[in-house]
CSV table of C-alpha atoms and ligand atoms in Angstrom, one decimal:
chain,number,residue,atom,x,y,z
A,1,MET,CA,113.0,72.3,-1.8
A,2,PRO,CA,109.3,71.7,-1.3
A,3,ARG,CA,106.7,74.4,-1.2
A,4,PRO,CA,106.3,75.4,2.5
A,5,ASP,CA,103.2,74.3,4.4
A,6,PHE,CA,101.0,76.3,6.7
A,7,PRO,CA,102.1,76.8,10.3
A,8,ARG,CA,99.4,75.3,12.5
A,9,THR,CA,99.8,77.4,15.6
A,10,ILE,CA,100.9,80.9,16.5
A,11,VAL,CA,104.0,79.5,18.2
A,12,GLU,CA,104.9,77.4,15.1
A,13,PHE,CA,104.3,80.5,13.0
A,14,GLN,CA,106.6,82.6,15.1
A,15,GLN,CA,109.3,79.9,15.0
A,16,ARG,CA,108.9,79.6,11.2
A,17,VAL,CA,109.1,83.2,10.3
A,18,PRO,CA,110.7,85.1,13.2
A,19,ASP,CA,112.3,87.9,11.1
A,20,ASP,CA,112.5,89.4,7.6
A,21,HIS,CA,115.3,86.9,6.6
A,22,ALA,CA,113.0,83.9,7.2
A,23,CYS,CA,110.2,85.7,5.3
A,24,THR,CA,112.4,86.2,2.4
A,25,GLU,CA,113.4,82.5,2.4
A,26,TYR,CA,109.7,81.6,2.6
A,27,LEU,CA,108.9,83.8,-0.4
A,28,PHE,CA,111.8,82.3,-2.3
A,29,GLN,CA,110.6,78.8,-1.6
A,30,SER,CA,107.0,79.6,-2.5
A,31,ARG,CA,108.0,81.3,-5.8
A,32,TRP,CA,110.7,78.7,-6.8
A,33,PRO,CA,109.9,75.4,-5.0
A,34,GLU,CA,112.2,73.6,-7.4
A,35,GLY,CA,115.0,76.2,-7.2
A,36,PHE,CA,115.4,79.5,-9.0
A,37,VAL,CA,114.0,79.9,-12.5
A,38,CYS,CA,114.8,83.1,-14.4
A,39,PRO,CA,111.5,84.6,-15.7
A,40,ARG,CA,113.3,85.9,-18.8
A,41,CYS,CA,115.6,83.1,-20.0
A,42,GLY,CA,114.4,80.1,-17.9
A,43,ARG,CA,117.9,79.2,-16.6
A,44,GLY,CA,118.4,78.1,-13.0
A,45,GLN,CA,121.5,79.9,-11.8
A,46,ALA,CA,121.4,83.1,-9.8
A,47,TRP,CA,123.0,85.0,-7.0
A,48,PRO,CA,121.5,87.4,-4.5
A,49,VAL,CA,122.1,91.1,-5.3
A,50,ALA,CA,122.5,92.2,-1.7
A,51,LYS,CA,122.8,90.6,1.7
A,52,ARG,CA,119.1,90.7,2.2
A,53,ARG,CA,118.6,88.1,-0.5
A,54,VAL,CA,115.4,89.8,-1.8
A,55,VAL,CA,116.6,90.4,-5.3
A,56,TRP,CA,118.3,87.7,-7.4
A,57,GLU,CA,120.3,88.1,-10.5
A,58,CYS,CA,120.3,85.5,-13.3
A,59,ALA,CA,123.8,84.2,-13.9
A,60,ALA,CA,123.0,83.8,-17.7
A,61,CYS,CA,121.1,86.9,-18.7
A,62,HIS,CA,121.6,89.2,-15.7
A,63,ARG,CA,117.9,89.9,-15.3
A,64,GLN,CA,117.2,90.9,-11.7
A,65,THR,CA,114.1,89.4,-10.1
A,66,SER,CA,112.7,90.2,-6.6
A,67,VAL,CA,111.1,87.5,-4.5
A,68,THR,CA,108.3,90.0,-3.7
A,69,ALA,CA,107.6,90.8,-7.4
A,70,GLY,CA,103.8,90.6,-8.1
A,71,THR,CA,103.0,90.3,-4.5
A,72,VAL,CA,101.4,92.7,-2.0
A,73,LEU,CA,104.8,92.9,-0.4
A,74,HIS,CA,106.6,94.5,-3.3
A,75,LYS,CA,108.3,97.8,-2.5
A,76,THR,CA,106.7,98.0,0.9
A,77,HIS,CA,108.3,100.1,3.7
A,78,THR,CA,106.7,97.9,6.3
A,79,PRO,CA,108.9,94.9,7.5
A,80,LEU,CA,108.0,91.6,5.8
A,81,HIS,CA,107.4,89.8,9.0
A,82,VAL,CA,104.8,92.4,10.0
A,83,TRP,CA,103.0,91.7,6.7
A,84,PHE,CA,103.3,87.9,7.4
A,85,TRP,CA,101.7,88.3,10.8
A,86,ALA,CA,98.9,90.4,9.3
A,87,ALA,CA,98.2,87.8,6.6
A,88,TYR,CA,98.4,85.0,9.1
A,89,LEU,CA,95.9,86.7,11.4
A,90,MET,CA,93.6,87.3,8.5
A,91,SER,CA,93.8,83.8,7.1
A,92,THR,CA,92.9,82.0,10.2
A,93,PRO,CA,89.1,81.4,9.9
A,94,THR,CA,87.8,83.3,13.0
A,95,PRO,CA,87.6,85.9,14.4
A,96,GLY,CA,89.9,87.9,12.2
A,97,VAL,CA,91.5,91.1,13.2
A,98,SER,CA,90.6,94.8,13.1
A,99,ALA,CA,93.0,97.6,12.2
A,100,LEU,CA,93.2,98.8,15.8
A,101,GLN,CA,93.9,95.2,17.1
A,102,LEU,CA,96.6,94.8,14.4
A,103,GLN,CA,98.2,98.1,15.2
A,104,ARG,CA,98.4,97.1,18.9
A,105,GLN,CA,99.4,93.5,18.5
A,106,LEU,CA,102.2,94.3,16.0
A,107,GLY,CA,103.3,97.4,17.8
A,108,LEU,CA,102.8,99.7,14.8
A,109,SER,CA,103.2,103.4,15.5
A,110,ARG,CA,100.5,104.5,13.0
A,111,TYR,CA,96.9,103.3,12.8
A,112,GLU,CA,97.0,104.2,9.0
A,113,THR,CA,99.7,101.6,8.4
A,114,ALA,CA,97.6,98.8,10.0
A,115,TRP,CA,94.5,100.0,8.2
A,116,THR,CA,96.3,100.2,4.8
A,117,MET,CA,97.8,96.7,5.3
A,118,LEU,CA,94.5,95.1,6.0
A,119,HIS,CA,92.9,96.8,3.0
A,120,LYS,CA,95.7,95.7,0.7
A,121,LEU,CA,95.4,92.2,2.0
A,122,ARG,CA,91.6,92.4,1.4
A,123,ARG,CA,92.2,93.5,-2.2
A,124,ALA,CA,94.2,90.3,-2.7
A,125,MET,CA,90.9,88.4,-1.9
A,126,VAL,CA,89.5,89.6,-5.2
A,127,ASN,CA,89.4,87.0,-7.9
A,128,PRO,CA,88.3,88.2,-11.4
A,129,GLU,CA,87.1,84.7,-12.3
A,130,ARG,CA,84.4,84.4,-9.8
A,131,GLU,CA,82.3,81.4,-10.4
A,132,HIS,CA,78.5,81.2,-10.2
A,133,LEU,CA,76.8,79.3,-7.4
A,134,THR,CA,75.3,76.1,-8.7
A,135,GLU,CA,72.6,73.4,-8.2
A,136,GLU,CA,70.6,74.6,-5.3
A,137,VAL,CA,70.9,78.0,-3.6
A,138,GLU,CA,69.1,79.9,-0.8
A,139,VAL,CA,68.8,83.7,-1.4
A,140,ASP,CA,67.6,86.4,1.0
A,141,GLU,CA,68.4,90.0,1.9
A,142,CYS,CA,69.2,91.6,5.3
A,143,PHE,CA,70.1,94.9,6.8
A,144,VAL,CA,73.7,95.2,8.1
A,145,GLY,CA,75.5,97.8,10.1
A,146,GLY,CA,74.3,101.1,11.6
A,147,HIS,CA,73.1,101.6,15.1
A,148,GLU,CA,69.7,102.9,14.5
A,149,ALA,CA,66.8,101.7,16.6
A,150,GLY,CA,63.2,101.8,15.7
A,151,LEU,CA,63.2,101.1,12.0
A,152,ARG,CA,59.9,100.3,10.6
A,153,GLY,CA,60.9,96.7,10.1
A,154,GLY,CA,60.5,94.6,7.0
A,155,ARG,CA,62.4,96.2,4.2
A,156,ALA,CA,62.4,99.8,5.4
A,157,ARG,CA,65.7,101.5,5.0
A,158,GLY,CA,67.5,103.6,7.6
A,159,GLU,CA,71.3,104.1,8.2
A,160,LYS,CA,71.8,100.4,7.7
A,161,ALA,CA,72.9,98.9,4.4
A,162,LEU,CA,70.9,96.3,2.5
A,163,VAL,CA,72.8,93.2,1.5
A,164,ALA,CA,71.8,90.4,-0.8
A,165,VAL,CA,73.1,87.0,0.2
A,166,GLY,CA,73.2,83.7,-1.7
A,167,VAL,CA,74.3,80.4,-0.1
A,168,GLU,CA,74.7,77.0,-1.8
A,169,VAL,CA,72.7,74.1,-0.3
A,170,ARG,CA,75.2,71.2,0.2
A,171,GLY,CA,73.5,68.4,2.0
A,172,ALA,CA,72.6,69.6,5.5
A,173,GLY,CA,75.4,72.2,5.3
A,174,SER,CA,76.4,75.2,3.3
A,175,GLY,CA,78.6,75.5,0.2
A,176,ARG,CA,79.9,78.8,-1.2
A,177,VAL,CA,78.6,82.2,-0.3
A,178,ARG,CA,78.0,85.4,-2.3
A,179,MET,CA,77.2,88.8,-0.7
A,180,THR,CA,76.6,92.1,-2.3
A,181,VAL,CA,75.5,95.5,-1.0
A,182,ILE,CA,72.3,96.5,-2.9
A,183,ASP,CA,70.4,99.7,-3.3
A,184,ASP,CA,66.9,98.4,-2.7
A,185,ALA,CA,64.9,95.2,-2.6
A,186,SER,CA,63.2,95.7,-5.9
A,187,ALA,CA,62.6,93.0,-8.5
A,188,VAL,CA,65.2,94.6,-10.8
A,189,THR,CA,67.9,94.6,-8.1
A,190,LEU,CA,67.3,91.2,-6.6
A,191,THR,CA,66.9,89.4,-9.9
A,192,ALA,CA,70.1,91.1,-11.1
A,193,PHE,CA,71.9,89.7,-8.0
A,194,VAL,CA,70.6,86.2,-8.7
A,195,ARG,CA,71.6,86.3,-12.4
A,196,LYS,CA,75.1,87.6,-11.5
A,197,ASN,CA,75.7,85.0,-8.9
A,198,VAL,CA,73.7,81.9,-9.6
A,199,THR,CA,73.9,79.6,-12.6
A,200,ALA,CA,70.7,79.5,-14.8
A,201,GLY,CA,68.7,76.4,-14.2
A,202,ALA,CA,69.6,76.1,-10.5
A,203,ILE,CA,67.0,75.6,-7.8
A,204,VAL,CA,66.6,78.9,-6.0
A,205,HIS,CA,64.9,79.1,-2.6
A,206,THR,CA,63.6,82.5,-1.4
A,207,ASP,CA,60.9,83.8,0.9
A,208,GLY,CA,57.6,84.9,-0.5
A,209,TRP,CA,58.7,88.5,-1.3
A,210,ASN,CA,57.2,89.7,-4.6
A,211,SER,CA,60.5,90.8,-6.1
A,212,TYR,CA,61.6,87.2,-6.5
A,213,ARG,CA,58.6,86.3,-8.5
A,214,SER,CA,60.1,86.7,-11.9
A,215,LEU,CA,62.9,84.2,-11.2
A,216,SER,CA,60.9,81.3,-12.7
A,217,THR,CA,60.6,83.2,-16.0
A,218,LEU,CA,64.4,83.8,-16.1
A,219,GLY,CA,65.2,80.1,-16.2
A,220,TYR,CA,65.5,79.3,-12.5
A,221,ASP,CA,63.7,76.6,-10.7
A,222,HIS,CA,62.2,79.0,-8.2
A,223,HIS,CA,60.9,77.7,-4.9
A,224,PRO,CA,59.4,80.6,-2.9
A,225,ARG,CA,58.6,79.7,0.6
A,226,ASN,CA,55.8,81.5,2.4
A,227,GLN,CA,56.5,82.6,6.0
A,228,SER,CA,52.9,82.9,7.0
A,229,ALA,CA,52.1,79.4,5.6
A,230,ALA,CA,55.1,78.1,7.5
A,231,ARG,CA,53.8,79.7,10.7
A,232,ARG,CA,50.3,78.2,10.1
A,233,ARG,CA,51.9,74.8,9.8
A,234,GLY,CA,53.5,75.4,13.2
A,235,GLU,CA,57.0,75.8,11.7
A,236,ASP,CA,59.5,78.5,12.7
A,237,PRO,CA,59.4,81.0,9.8
A,238,ASP,CA,63.1,81.7,10.3
A,239,GLU,CA,63.9,78.0,9.5
A,240,ILE,CA,62.5,78.1,6.0
A,241,LEU,CA,65.9,79.4,4.6
A,242,PRO,CA,68.1,77.9,7.3
A,243,ARG,CA,71.5,78.2,5.6
A,244,VAL,CA,71.2,81.8,4.4
A,245,HIS,CA,69.8,82.9,7.8
A,246,ARG,CA,72.7,81.2,9.6
A,247,THR,CA,75.2,82.9,7.3
A,248,ILE,CA,73.6,86.3,7.9
A,249,SER,CA,73.6,85.8,11.6
A,250,ASN,CA,77.3,84.7,11.6
A,251,LEU,CA,78.2,87.7,9.4
A,252,LYS,CA,76.5,90.1,11.8
A,253,SER,CA,78.3,88.7,14.8
A,254,TRP,CA,81.6,88.8,12.9
A,255,LEU,CA,81.1,92.5,11.9
A,256,GLN,CA,80.0,93.5,15.3
A,257,GLY,CA,82.5,91.4,17.3
A,258,THR,CA,85.7,91.9,15.3
A,259,HIS,CA,85.1,95.3,13.6
A,260,ARG,CA,82.6,97.0,16.0
A,261,GLY,CA,80.3,97.8,13.1
A,262,VAL,CA,81.5,98.9,9.7
A,263,SER,CA,80.9,102.2,7.8
A,264,GLY,CA,78.7,101.8,4.7
A,265,GLU,CA,81.5,103.0,2.4
A,266,HIS,CA,83.7,100.0,3.1
A,267,LEU,CA,81.0,97.4,3.8
A,268,GLN,CA,81.4,95.6,0.5
A,269,VAL,CA,85.1,95.0,1.2
A,270,TYR,CA,84.2,93.4,4.6
A,271,LEU,CA,81.6,91.3,2.9
A,272,ASP,CA,84.2,90.1,0.5
A,273,GLU,CA,86.6,89.3,3.3
A,274,TYR,CA,83.9,87.3,5.0
A,275,THR,CA,83.2,85.4,1.8
A,276,PHE,CA,86.9,84.7,1.3
A,277,ARG,CA,87.4,83.4,4.8
A,278,PHE,CA,84.2,81.4,4.7
A,279,GLY,CA,85.2,79.8,1.4
A,280,ARG,CA,88.7,78.9,2.7
A,281,ARG,CA,87.8,77.9,6.2
A,282,ARG,CA,89.3,74.5,5.6
A,283,THR,CA,92.3,75.6,3.6
A,284,PRO,CA,94.0,78.4,5.6
A,285,MET,CA,97.3,77.8,3.8
A,286,ALA,CA,95.7,78.7,0.5
A,287,ALA,CA,94.2,81.7,2.1
A,288,PHE,CA,97.5,82.8,3.5
A,289,GLN,CA,99.3,82.5,0.2
A,290,THR,CA,96.5,84.2,-1.8
A,291,LEU,CA,96.6,87.1,0.7
A,292,LEU,CA,100.3,87.6,0.2
A,293,GLY,CA,99.8,87.4,-3.5
A,294,LEU,CA,102.0,84.2,-3.9
A,295,GLN,CA,99.5,82.5,-6.2
A,296,SER,CA,97.6,85.3,-7.9
A,297,GLN,CA,99.2,88.1,-9.7
A,298,GLN,CA,96.8,90.9,-8.6
A,299,GLN,CA,98.0,94.4,-9.0
A,300,PRO,CA,99.0,95.7,-5.6
A,301,THR,CA,96.8,98.6,-4.4
A,302,THR,CA,98.1,101.9,-2.9
A,303,TYR,CA,96.6,103.7,0.1
A,304,ARG,CA,95.5,106.5,-2.3
A,305,GLN,CA,93.6,104.0,-4.5
A,306,ILE,CA,91.8,102.5,-1.5
A,307,VAL,CA,90.7,105.8,-0.2
A,308,ALA,CA,89.8,107.2,-3.6
A,309,THR,CA,87.5,104.2,-4.6
A,310,GLY,CA,86.0,103.4,-1.2
A,311,SER,CA,84.3,100.1,-1.5
A,312,GLY,CA,84.8,100.3,-5.3
A,313,ALA,CA,81.5,98.6,-5.8
A,314,GLN,CA,81.2,99.6,-9.5
A,315,SER,CA,84.7,98.9,-10.7
A,316,ARG,CA,85.6,96.1,-8.3
A,317,PRO,CA,86.1,92.8,-9.9
A,318,ASP,CA,84.3,89.9,-8.3
A,319,LEU,CA,85.5,87.8,-5.5
A,320,THR,CA,85.9,84.1,-5.1
A,321,GLY,CA,84.6,82.3,-2.1
B,401,ZN,ZN1,118.0,84.8,-17.2
């Protein structure tokens, strides 16, 4: 039995996994594409414990294994096909889905159920082995969120959150993206962001902000670009870091359009979601399976953990993109 592929349209998706039984079959095929293998003894014969065919018992050693073990779906009270819909809606590149939209579209009675599902799926986007950006990278910061008018401009701080963004230069396009909520635009903070996210020795393009000055002494090939010099040359100063500015602008439209603005507490989680989607925009199948936990073995998160840790900026493992 081959590992299942990704449904290309909503209609195809609905035909493929119309109910919990089909979802269970999908999970079985994803977990054991070559047929059942007992995790304890490695034998291949098993029978379903109940009619739902979720739990299988090894014929040799009698160990019972659930098709949902190690996935976000394990021991959930929400129907599997509802989870599949949520993961499907989150793994298609744009525009994503808000908790309110999910609640309405899937007919869930409680907003909290939709909200918890989305956050659990977002947690599955976390990859502890996050890799550094390489070769050539554009870095900048921006303000995100809030509704405050009349900020002093520049790097003045209001209700908005400050976010550092790094984008790989790949020909005329963009490679991988990293985004982190930061406390300030100081040299300590910004160089820490670069060191955490960009391989030493890489070319780093920034604007002329002082805080980036020490990058060249930290082993980076730093190329500061001066906005006023660009303006004097008749160039558009916004075009000096085109990839990072495009990324920031897309991020802001996505946050505004899909999520109607995001509270500061959870902003990092949304940045991670954006990074995840952007990094897998050409591989939605991988995104779908990762979200359901079919490849990674992330510990599932409970509603209480999500609420208790907020964005979890300190303890949160890094994310792949
Ligand atoms: Zn066994």
